[in-house]
mmCIF file of C-alpha atoms in Angstrom:
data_model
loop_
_atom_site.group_PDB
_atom_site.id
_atom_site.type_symbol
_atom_site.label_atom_id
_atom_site.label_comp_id
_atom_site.label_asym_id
_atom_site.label_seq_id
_atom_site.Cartn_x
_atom_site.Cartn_y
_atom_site.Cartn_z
ATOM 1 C CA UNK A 12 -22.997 40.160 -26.670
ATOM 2 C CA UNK A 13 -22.842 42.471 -23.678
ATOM 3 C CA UNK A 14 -19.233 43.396 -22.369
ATOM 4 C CA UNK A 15 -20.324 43.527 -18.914
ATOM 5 C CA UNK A 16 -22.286 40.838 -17.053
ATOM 6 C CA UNK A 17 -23.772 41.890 -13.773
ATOM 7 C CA UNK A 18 -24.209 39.080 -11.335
ATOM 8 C CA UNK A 19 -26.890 39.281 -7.878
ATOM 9 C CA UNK A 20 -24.834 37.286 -5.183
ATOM 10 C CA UNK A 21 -26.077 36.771 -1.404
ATOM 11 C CA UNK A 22 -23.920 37.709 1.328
ATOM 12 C CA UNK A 23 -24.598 34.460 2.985
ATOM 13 C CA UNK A 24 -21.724 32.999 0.394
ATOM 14 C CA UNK A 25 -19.336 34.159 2.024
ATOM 15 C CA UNK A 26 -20.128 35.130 5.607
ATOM 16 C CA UNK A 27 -20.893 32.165 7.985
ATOM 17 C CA UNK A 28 -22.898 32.034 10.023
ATOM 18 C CA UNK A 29 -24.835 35.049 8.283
ATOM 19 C CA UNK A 30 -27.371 36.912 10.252
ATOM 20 C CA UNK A 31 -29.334 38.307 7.262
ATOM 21 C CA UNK A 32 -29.437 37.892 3.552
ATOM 22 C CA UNK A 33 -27.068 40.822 2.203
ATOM 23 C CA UNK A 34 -27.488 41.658 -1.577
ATOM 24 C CA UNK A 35 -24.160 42.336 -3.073
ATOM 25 C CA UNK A 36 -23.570 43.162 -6.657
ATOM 26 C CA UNK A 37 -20.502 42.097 -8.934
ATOM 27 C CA UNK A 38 -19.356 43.115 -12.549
ATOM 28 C CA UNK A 39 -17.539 41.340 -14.706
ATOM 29 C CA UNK A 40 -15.898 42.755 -17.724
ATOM 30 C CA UNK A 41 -15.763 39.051 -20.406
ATOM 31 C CA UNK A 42 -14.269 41.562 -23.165
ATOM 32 C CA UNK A 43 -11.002 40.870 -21.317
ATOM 33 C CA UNK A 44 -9.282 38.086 -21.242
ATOM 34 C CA UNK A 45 -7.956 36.545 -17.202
ATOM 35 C CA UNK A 46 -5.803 34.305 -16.150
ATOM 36 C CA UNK A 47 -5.311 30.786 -17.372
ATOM 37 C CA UNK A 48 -6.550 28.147 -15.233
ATOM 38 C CA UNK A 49 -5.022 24.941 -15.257
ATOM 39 C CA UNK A 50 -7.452 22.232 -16.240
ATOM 40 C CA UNK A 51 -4.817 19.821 -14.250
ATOM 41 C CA UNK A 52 -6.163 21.428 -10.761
ATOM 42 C CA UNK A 53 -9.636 19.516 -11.520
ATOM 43 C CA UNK A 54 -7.736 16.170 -11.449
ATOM 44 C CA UNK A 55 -8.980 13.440 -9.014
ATOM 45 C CA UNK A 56 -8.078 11.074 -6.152
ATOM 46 C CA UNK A 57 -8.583 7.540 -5.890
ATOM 47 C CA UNK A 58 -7.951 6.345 -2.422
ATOM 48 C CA UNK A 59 -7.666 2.472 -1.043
ATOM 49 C CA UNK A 60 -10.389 3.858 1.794
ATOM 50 C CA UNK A 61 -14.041 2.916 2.246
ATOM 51 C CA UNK A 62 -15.605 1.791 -1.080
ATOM 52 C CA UNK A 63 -14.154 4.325 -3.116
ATOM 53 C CA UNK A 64 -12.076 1.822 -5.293
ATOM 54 C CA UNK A 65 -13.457 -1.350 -4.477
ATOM 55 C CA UNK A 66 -17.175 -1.319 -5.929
ATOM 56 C CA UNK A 67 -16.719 2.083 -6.170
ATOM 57 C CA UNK A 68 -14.026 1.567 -9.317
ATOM 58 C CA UNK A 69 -13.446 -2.059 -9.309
ATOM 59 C CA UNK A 70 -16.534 -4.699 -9.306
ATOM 60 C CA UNK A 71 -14.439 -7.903 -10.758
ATOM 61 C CA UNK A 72 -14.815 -8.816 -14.267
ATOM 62 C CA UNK A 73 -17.416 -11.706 -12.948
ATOM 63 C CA UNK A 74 -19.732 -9.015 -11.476
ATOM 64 C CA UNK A 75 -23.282 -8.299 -12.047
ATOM 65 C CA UNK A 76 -22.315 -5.114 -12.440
ATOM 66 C CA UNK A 77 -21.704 -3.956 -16.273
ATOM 67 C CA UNK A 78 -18.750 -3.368 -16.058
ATOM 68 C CA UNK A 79 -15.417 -3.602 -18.781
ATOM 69 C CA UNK A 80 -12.882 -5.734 -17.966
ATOM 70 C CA UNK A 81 -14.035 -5.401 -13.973
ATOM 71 C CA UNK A 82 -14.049 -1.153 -14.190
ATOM 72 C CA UNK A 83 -17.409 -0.019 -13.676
ATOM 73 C CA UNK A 84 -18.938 0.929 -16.543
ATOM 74 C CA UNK A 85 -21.636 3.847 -14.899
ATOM 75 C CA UNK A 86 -18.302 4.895 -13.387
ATOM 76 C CA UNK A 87 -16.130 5.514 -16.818
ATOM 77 C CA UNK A 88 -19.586 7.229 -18.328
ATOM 78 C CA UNK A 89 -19.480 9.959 -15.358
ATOM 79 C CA UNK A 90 -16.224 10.827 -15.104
ATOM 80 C CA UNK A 91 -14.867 10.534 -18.930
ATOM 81 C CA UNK A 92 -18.189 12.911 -19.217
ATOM 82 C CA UNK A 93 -16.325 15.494 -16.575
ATOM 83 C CA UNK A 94 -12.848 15.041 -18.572
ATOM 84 C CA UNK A 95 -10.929 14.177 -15.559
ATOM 85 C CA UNK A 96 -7.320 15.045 -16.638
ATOM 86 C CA UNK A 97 -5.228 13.369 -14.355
ATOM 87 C CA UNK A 98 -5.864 10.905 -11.463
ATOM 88 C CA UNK A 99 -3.811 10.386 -8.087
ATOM 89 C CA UNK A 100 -3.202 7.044 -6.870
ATOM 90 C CA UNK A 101 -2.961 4.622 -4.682
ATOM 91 C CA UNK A 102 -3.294 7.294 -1.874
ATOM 92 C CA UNK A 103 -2.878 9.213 0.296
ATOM 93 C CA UNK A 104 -1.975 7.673 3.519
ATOM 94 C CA UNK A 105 -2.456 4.370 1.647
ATOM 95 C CA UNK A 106 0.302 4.778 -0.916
ATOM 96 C CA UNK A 107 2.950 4.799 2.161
ATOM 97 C CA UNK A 108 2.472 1.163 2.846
ATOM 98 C CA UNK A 109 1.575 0.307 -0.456
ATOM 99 C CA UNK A 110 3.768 -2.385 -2.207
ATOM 100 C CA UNK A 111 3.216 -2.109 -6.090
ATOM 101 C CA UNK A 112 4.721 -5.797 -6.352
ATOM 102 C CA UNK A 113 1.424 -7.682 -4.489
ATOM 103 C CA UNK A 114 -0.684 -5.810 -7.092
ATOM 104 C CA UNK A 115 0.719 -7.091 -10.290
ATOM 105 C CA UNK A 116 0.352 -11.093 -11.923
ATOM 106 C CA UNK A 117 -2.995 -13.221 -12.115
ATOM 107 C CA UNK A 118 -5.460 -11.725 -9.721
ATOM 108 C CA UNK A 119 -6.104 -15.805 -8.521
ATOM 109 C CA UNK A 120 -2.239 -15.571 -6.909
ATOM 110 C CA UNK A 121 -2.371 -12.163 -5.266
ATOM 111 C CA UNK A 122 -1.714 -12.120 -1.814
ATOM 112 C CA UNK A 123 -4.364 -10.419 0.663
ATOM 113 C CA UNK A 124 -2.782 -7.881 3.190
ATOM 114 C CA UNK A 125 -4.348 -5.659 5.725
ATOM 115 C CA UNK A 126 -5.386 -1.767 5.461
ATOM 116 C CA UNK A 127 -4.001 -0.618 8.177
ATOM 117 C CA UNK A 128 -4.472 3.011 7.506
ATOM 118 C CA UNK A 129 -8.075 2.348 6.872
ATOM 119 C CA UNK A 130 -9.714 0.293 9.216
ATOM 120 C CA UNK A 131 -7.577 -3.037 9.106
ATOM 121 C CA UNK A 132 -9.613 -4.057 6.470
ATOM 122 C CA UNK A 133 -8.375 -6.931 3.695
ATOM 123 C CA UNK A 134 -6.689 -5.436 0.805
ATOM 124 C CA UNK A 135 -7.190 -7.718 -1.698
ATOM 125 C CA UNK A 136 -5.166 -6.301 -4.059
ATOM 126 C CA UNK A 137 -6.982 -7.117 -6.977
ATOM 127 C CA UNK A 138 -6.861 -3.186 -8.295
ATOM 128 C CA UNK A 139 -3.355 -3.003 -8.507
ATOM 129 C CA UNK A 140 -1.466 -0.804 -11.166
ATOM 130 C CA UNK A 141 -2.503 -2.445 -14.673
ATOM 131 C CA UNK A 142 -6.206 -2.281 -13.647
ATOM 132 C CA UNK A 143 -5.136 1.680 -12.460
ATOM 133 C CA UNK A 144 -3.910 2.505 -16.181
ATOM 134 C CA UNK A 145 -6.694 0.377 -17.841
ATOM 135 C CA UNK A 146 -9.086 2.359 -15.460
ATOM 136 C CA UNK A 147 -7.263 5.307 -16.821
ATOM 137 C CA UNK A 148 -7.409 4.746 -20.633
ATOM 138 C CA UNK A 149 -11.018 4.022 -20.369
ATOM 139 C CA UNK A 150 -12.085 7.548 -18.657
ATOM 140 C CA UNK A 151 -9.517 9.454 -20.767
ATOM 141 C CA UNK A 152 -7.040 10.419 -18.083
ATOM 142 C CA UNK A 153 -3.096 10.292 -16.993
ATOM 143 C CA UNK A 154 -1.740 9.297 -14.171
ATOM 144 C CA UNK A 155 -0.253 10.862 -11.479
ATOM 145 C CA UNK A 156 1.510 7.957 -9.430
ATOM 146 C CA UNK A 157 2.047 8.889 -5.351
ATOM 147 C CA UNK A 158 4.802 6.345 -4.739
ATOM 148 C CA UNK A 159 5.984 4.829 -1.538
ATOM 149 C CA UNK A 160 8.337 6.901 0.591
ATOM 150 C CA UNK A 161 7.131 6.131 4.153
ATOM 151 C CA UNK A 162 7.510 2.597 4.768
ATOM 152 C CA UNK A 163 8.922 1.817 0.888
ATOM 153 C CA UNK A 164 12.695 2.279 -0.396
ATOM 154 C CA UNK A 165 14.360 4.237 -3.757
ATOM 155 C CA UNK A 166 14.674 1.333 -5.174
ATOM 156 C CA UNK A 167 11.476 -0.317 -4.887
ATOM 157 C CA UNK A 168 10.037 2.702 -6.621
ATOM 158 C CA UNK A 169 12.764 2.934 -8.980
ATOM 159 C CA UNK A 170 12.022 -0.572 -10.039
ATOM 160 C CA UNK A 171 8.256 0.229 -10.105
ATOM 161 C CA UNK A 172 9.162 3.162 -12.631
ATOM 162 C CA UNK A 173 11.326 0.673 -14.978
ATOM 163 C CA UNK A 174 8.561 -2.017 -14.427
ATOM 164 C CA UNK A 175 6.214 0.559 -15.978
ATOM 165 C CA UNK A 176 8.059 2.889 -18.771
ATOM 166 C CA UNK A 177 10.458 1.150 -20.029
ATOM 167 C CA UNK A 178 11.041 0.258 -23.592
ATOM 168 C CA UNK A 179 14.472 -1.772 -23.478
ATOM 169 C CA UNK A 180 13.862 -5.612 -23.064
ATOM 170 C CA UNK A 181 15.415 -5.438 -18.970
ATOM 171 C CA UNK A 182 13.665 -8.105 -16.897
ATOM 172 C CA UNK A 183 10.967 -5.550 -15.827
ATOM 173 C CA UNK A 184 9.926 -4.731 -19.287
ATOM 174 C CA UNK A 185 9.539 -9.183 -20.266
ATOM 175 C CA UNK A 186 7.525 -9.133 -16.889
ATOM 176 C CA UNK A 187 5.363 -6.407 -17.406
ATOM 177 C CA UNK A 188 4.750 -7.643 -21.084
ATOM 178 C CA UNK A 189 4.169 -11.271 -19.546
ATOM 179 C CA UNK A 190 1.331 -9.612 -17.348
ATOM 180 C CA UNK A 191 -0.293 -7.999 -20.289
ATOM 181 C CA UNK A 192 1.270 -4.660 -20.962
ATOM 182 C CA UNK A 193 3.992 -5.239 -23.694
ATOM 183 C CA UNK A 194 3.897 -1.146 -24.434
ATOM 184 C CA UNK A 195 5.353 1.048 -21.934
ATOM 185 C CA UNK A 196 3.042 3.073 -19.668
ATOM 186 C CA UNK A 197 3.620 6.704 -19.525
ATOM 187 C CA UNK A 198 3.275 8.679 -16.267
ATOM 188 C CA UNK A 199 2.955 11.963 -15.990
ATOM 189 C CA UNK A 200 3.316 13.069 -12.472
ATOM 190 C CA UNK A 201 5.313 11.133 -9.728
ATOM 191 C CA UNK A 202 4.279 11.952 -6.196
ATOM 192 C CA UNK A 203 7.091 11.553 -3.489
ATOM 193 C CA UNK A 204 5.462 10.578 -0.882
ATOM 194 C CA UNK A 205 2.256 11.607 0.959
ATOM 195 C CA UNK A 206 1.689 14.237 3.633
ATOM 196 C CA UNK A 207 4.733 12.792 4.973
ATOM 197 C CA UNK A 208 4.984 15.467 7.775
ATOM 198 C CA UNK A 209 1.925 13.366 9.402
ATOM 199 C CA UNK A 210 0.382 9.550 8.392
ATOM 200 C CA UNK A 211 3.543 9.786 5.614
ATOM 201 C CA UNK A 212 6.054 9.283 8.251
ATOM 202 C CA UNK A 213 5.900 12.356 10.625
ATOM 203 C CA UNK A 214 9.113 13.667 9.096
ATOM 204 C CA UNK A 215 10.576 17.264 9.683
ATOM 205 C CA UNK A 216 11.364 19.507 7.222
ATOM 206 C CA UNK A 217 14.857 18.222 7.132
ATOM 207 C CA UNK A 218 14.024 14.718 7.195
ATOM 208 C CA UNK A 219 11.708 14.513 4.199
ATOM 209 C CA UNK A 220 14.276 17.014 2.282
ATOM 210 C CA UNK A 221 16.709 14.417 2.219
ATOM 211 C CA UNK A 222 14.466 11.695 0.915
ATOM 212 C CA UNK A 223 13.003 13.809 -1.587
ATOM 213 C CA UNK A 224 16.523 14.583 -3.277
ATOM 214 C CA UNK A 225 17.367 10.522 -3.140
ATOM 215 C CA UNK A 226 13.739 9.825 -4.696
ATOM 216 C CA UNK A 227 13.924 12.233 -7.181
ATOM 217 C CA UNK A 228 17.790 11.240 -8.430
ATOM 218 C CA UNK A 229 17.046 7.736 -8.622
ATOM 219 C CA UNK A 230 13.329 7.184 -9.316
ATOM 220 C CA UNK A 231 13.209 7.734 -13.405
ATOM 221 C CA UNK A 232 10.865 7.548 -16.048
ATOM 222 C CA UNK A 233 11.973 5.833 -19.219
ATOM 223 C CA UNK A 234 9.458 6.089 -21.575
ATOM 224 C CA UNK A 235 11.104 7.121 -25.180
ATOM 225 C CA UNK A 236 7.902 9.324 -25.464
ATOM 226 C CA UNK A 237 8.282 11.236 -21.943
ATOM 227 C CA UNK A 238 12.370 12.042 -22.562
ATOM 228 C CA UNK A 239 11.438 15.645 -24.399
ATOM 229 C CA UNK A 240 8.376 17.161 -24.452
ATOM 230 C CA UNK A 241 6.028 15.532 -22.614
ATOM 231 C CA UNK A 242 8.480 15.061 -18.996
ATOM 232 C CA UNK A 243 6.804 12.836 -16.145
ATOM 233 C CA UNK A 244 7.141 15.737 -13.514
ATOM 234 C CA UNK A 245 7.850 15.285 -9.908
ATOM 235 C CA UNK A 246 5.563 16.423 -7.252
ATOM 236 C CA UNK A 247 6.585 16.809 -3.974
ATOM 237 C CA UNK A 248 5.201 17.180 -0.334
ATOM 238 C CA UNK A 249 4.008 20.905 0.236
ATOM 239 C CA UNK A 250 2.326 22.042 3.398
ATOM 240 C CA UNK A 251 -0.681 20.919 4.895
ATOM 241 C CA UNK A 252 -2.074 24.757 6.207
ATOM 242 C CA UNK A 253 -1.030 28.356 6.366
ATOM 243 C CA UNK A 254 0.067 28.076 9.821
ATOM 244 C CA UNK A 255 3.797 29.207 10.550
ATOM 245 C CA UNK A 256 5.006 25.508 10.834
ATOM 246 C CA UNK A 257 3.791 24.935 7.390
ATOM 247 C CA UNK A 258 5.661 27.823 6.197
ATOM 248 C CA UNK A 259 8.911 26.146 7.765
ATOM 249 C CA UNK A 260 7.985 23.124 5.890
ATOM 250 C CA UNK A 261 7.830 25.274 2.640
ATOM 251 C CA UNK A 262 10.496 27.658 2.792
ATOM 252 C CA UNK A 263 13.129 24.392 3.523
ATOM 253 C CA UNK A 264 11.736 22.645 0.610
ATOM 254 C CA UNK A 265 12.061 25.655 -1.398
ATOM 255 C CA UNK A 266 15.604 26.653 -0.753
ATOM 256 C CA UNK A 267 16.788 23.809 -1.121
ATOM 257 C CA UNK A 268 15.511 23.575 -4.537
ATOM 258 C CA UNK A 269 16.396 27.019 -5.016
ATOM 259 C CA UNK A 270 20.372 25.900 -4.557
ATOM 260 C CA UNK A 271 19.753 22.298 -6.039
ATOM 261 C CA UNK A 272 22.310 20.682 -7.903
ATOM 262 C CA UNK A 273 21.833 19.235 -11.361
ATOM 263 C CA UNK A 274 21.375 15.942 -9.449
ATOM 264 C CA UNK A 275 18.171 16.513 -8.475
ATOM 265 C CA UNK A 276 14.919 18.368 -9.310
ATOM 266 C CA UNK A 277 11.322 18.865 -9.074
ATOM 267 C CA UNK A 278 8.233 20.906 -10.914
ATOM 268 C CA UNK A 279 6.208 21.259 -7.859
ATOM 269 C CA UNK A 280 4.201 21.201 -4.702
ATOM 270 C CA UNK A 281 1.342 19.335 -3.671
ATOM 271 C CA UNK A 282 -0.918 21.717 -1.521
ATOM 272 C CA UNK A 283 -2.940 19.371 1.036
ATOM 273 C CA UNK A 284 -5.579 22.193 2.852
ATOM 274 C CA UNK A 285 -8.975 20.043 4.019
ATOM 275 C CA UNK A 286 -12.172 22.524 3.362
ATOM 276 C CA UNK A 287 -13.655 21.177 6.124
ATOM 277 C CA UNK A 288 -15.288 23.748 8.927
ATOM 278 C CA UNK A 289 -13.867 21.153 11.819
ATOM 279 C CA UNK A 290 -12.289 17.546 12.421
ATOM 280 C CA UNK A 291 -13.811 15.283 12.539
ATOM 281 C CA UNK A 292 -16.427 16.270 9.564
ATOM 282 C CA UNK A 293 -19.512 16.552 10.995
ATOM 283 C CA UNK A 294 -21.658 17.897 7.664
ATOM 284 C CA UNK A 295 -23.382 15.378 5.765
ATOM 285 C CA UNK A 296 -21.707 14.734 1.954
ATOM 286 C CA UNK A 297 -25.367 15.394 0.697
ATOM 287 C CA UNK A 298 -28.547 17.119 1.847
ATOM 288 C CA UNK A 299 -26.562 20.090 3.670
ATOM 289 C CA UNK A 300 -28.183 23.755 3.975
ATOM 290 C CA UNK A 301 -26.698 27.021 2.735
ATOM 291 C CA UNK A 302 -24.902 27.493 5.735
ATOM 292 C CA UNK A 303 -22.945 24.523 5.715
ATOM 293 C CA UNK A 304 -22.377 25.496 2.009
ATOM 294 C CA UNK A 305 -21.056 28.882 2.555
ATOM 295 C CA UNK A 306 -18.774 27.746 5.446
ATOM 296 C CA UNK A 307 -17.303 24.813 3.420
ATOM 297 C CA UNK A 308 -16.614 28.282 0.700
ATOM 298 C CA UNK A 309 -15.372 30.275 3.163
ATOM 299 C CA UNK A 310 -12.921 27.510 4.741
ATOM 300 C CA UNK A 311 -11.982 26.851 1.206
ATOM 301 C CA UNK A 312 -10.513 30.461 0.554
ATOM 302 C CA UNK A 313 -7.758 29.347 3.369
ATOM 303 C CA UNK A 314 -6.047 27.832 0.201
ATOM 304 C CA UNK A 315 -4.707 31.278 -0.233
ATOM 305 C CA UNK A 316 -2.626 30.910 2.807
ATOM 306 C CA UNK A 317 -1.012 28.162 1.860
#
């Protein structure tokens, strides 16, 4: 095999609008080895908004729909076929005014509430967390949980931690087993909060510091299998743009943790940069021209910023 693989690429990739097709050539040397990239930064999202968890996910177990246990099954074919390795729920701007208690029992005696982030819409609450992890067994994935900092408490999530990981017989554990689940869940990521320096809460720098350092003393994972090796790590808010208030945002976060006390911890930031070209999104999700392409990749290099 060659050690050298030599690669045609149009200057329209990269330069938006471009005025005429530029040929630009690029070697890469595969007899060396590169960085490392972490299959965890292909992970996915799945959102309360629009359809994407209702009939996008979730059809209902009585649906015409194949589907196992109510989970689509076209859905678990496509994306156990892309080896998503983790998955983000139950938002976003959702999982600030998300309460994992109306998601839990027999789907017959959940209450309906309003999506207010998203359109006022009825949330049913019929995909609550035990269809998440079934959803996430059956595509092969682990879950990165975005808990409630915005409009929830430390204690409700604390309790929704228990509810889930633990293997002592506490009430949580009897009522998770009663709904199905006698084996505790494992999590792998915990996210506090949600872009909480906007729908999240608008909190400073200072603000969400605070909460962050309550969330992550009290909000534990007890799974006997997560205590050593494989640690639920804790995710929190990171800025939203390269812009100097971000790097306020991310400097206080990270001196803080720089000078933390054994009380409290995290493993890292969630980066939240939207490769859009403007706002609202005007470009069409399918369909679109090289142009649109090549601005979406050039808007997407702002990542580096961040």
């Amino acid at each position: 095999m060659a050690s050298v693989l030599t690669f045609v690429l149009i200057g329209l990739m990269l330069t938006a609008p471009a005025v005429a097709a530029e040929k630009v050539e690029l070697s890469v040397d595969v007899s060396k080895a590169g960085a490392k990239i972490d299959r965890n930064i292909f992970g996915q999202f799945a959102e309360h908004l629009g359809h994407g968890v209702y009939e996008g996910v979730w059809v209902g177990p009585n649906s015409s729909i194949p589907n196992t246990r109510g989970i689509r099954k076209d859905v678990v074919g496509a994306l156990k076929a892309l080896r998503v390795p983790n998955v983000r729920w139950p938002g976003g701007c959702f999982a600030d005014e998300y309460h994992w208690r109306r998601g839990i029992g027999p789907a017959g005696q959940r209450a309906a509430t309003l999506n207010p982030n998203w359109g006022g819409v009825i949330e049913p609450n019929t995909f609550g967390i035990h269809e998440f992890m079934d959803f996430l067994d059956q595509i092969g994935s682990e879950a990165y949980l975005s808990v409630n900092v915005g409009s929830g408490t430390p204690q409700e999530a604390a309790e929704w931690l228990e509810y889930m990981t633990t293997a002592q017989p506490t009430a949580l554990a009897k009522e998770r087993a009663a709904n199905g689940h006698p084996a505790p869940y494992k999590v792998a990521y915990l996210g506090v909060g949600n872009e909480s320096w906007d729908c999240g809460g608008n909190m400073t720098p200072d603000y969400y510091l605070s909460q962050l350092k309550i969330y992550s003393r009290f909000v534990r994972n007890f799974n006997p299998a997560q205590q050593d090796k494989q640690q639920m790590l804790k995710i929190a808010v990171g800025p939203g743009g390269g812009e100097a208030r971000w790097t306020e945002w991310t400097e206080v976060i990270m001196k803080a943790w720089q000078n933390r006390q054994w009380s409290w911890d995290m493993q890292g930031l969630s980066l939240h940069s939207y490769t859009v070209v403007r706002w609202p999104p005007a470009y069409s999700s399918v369909g679109f021209g090289e142009t649109e392409y090549s601005e979406i990749l050039k808007q997407t290099l702002t990542m580096e910023d961040l």
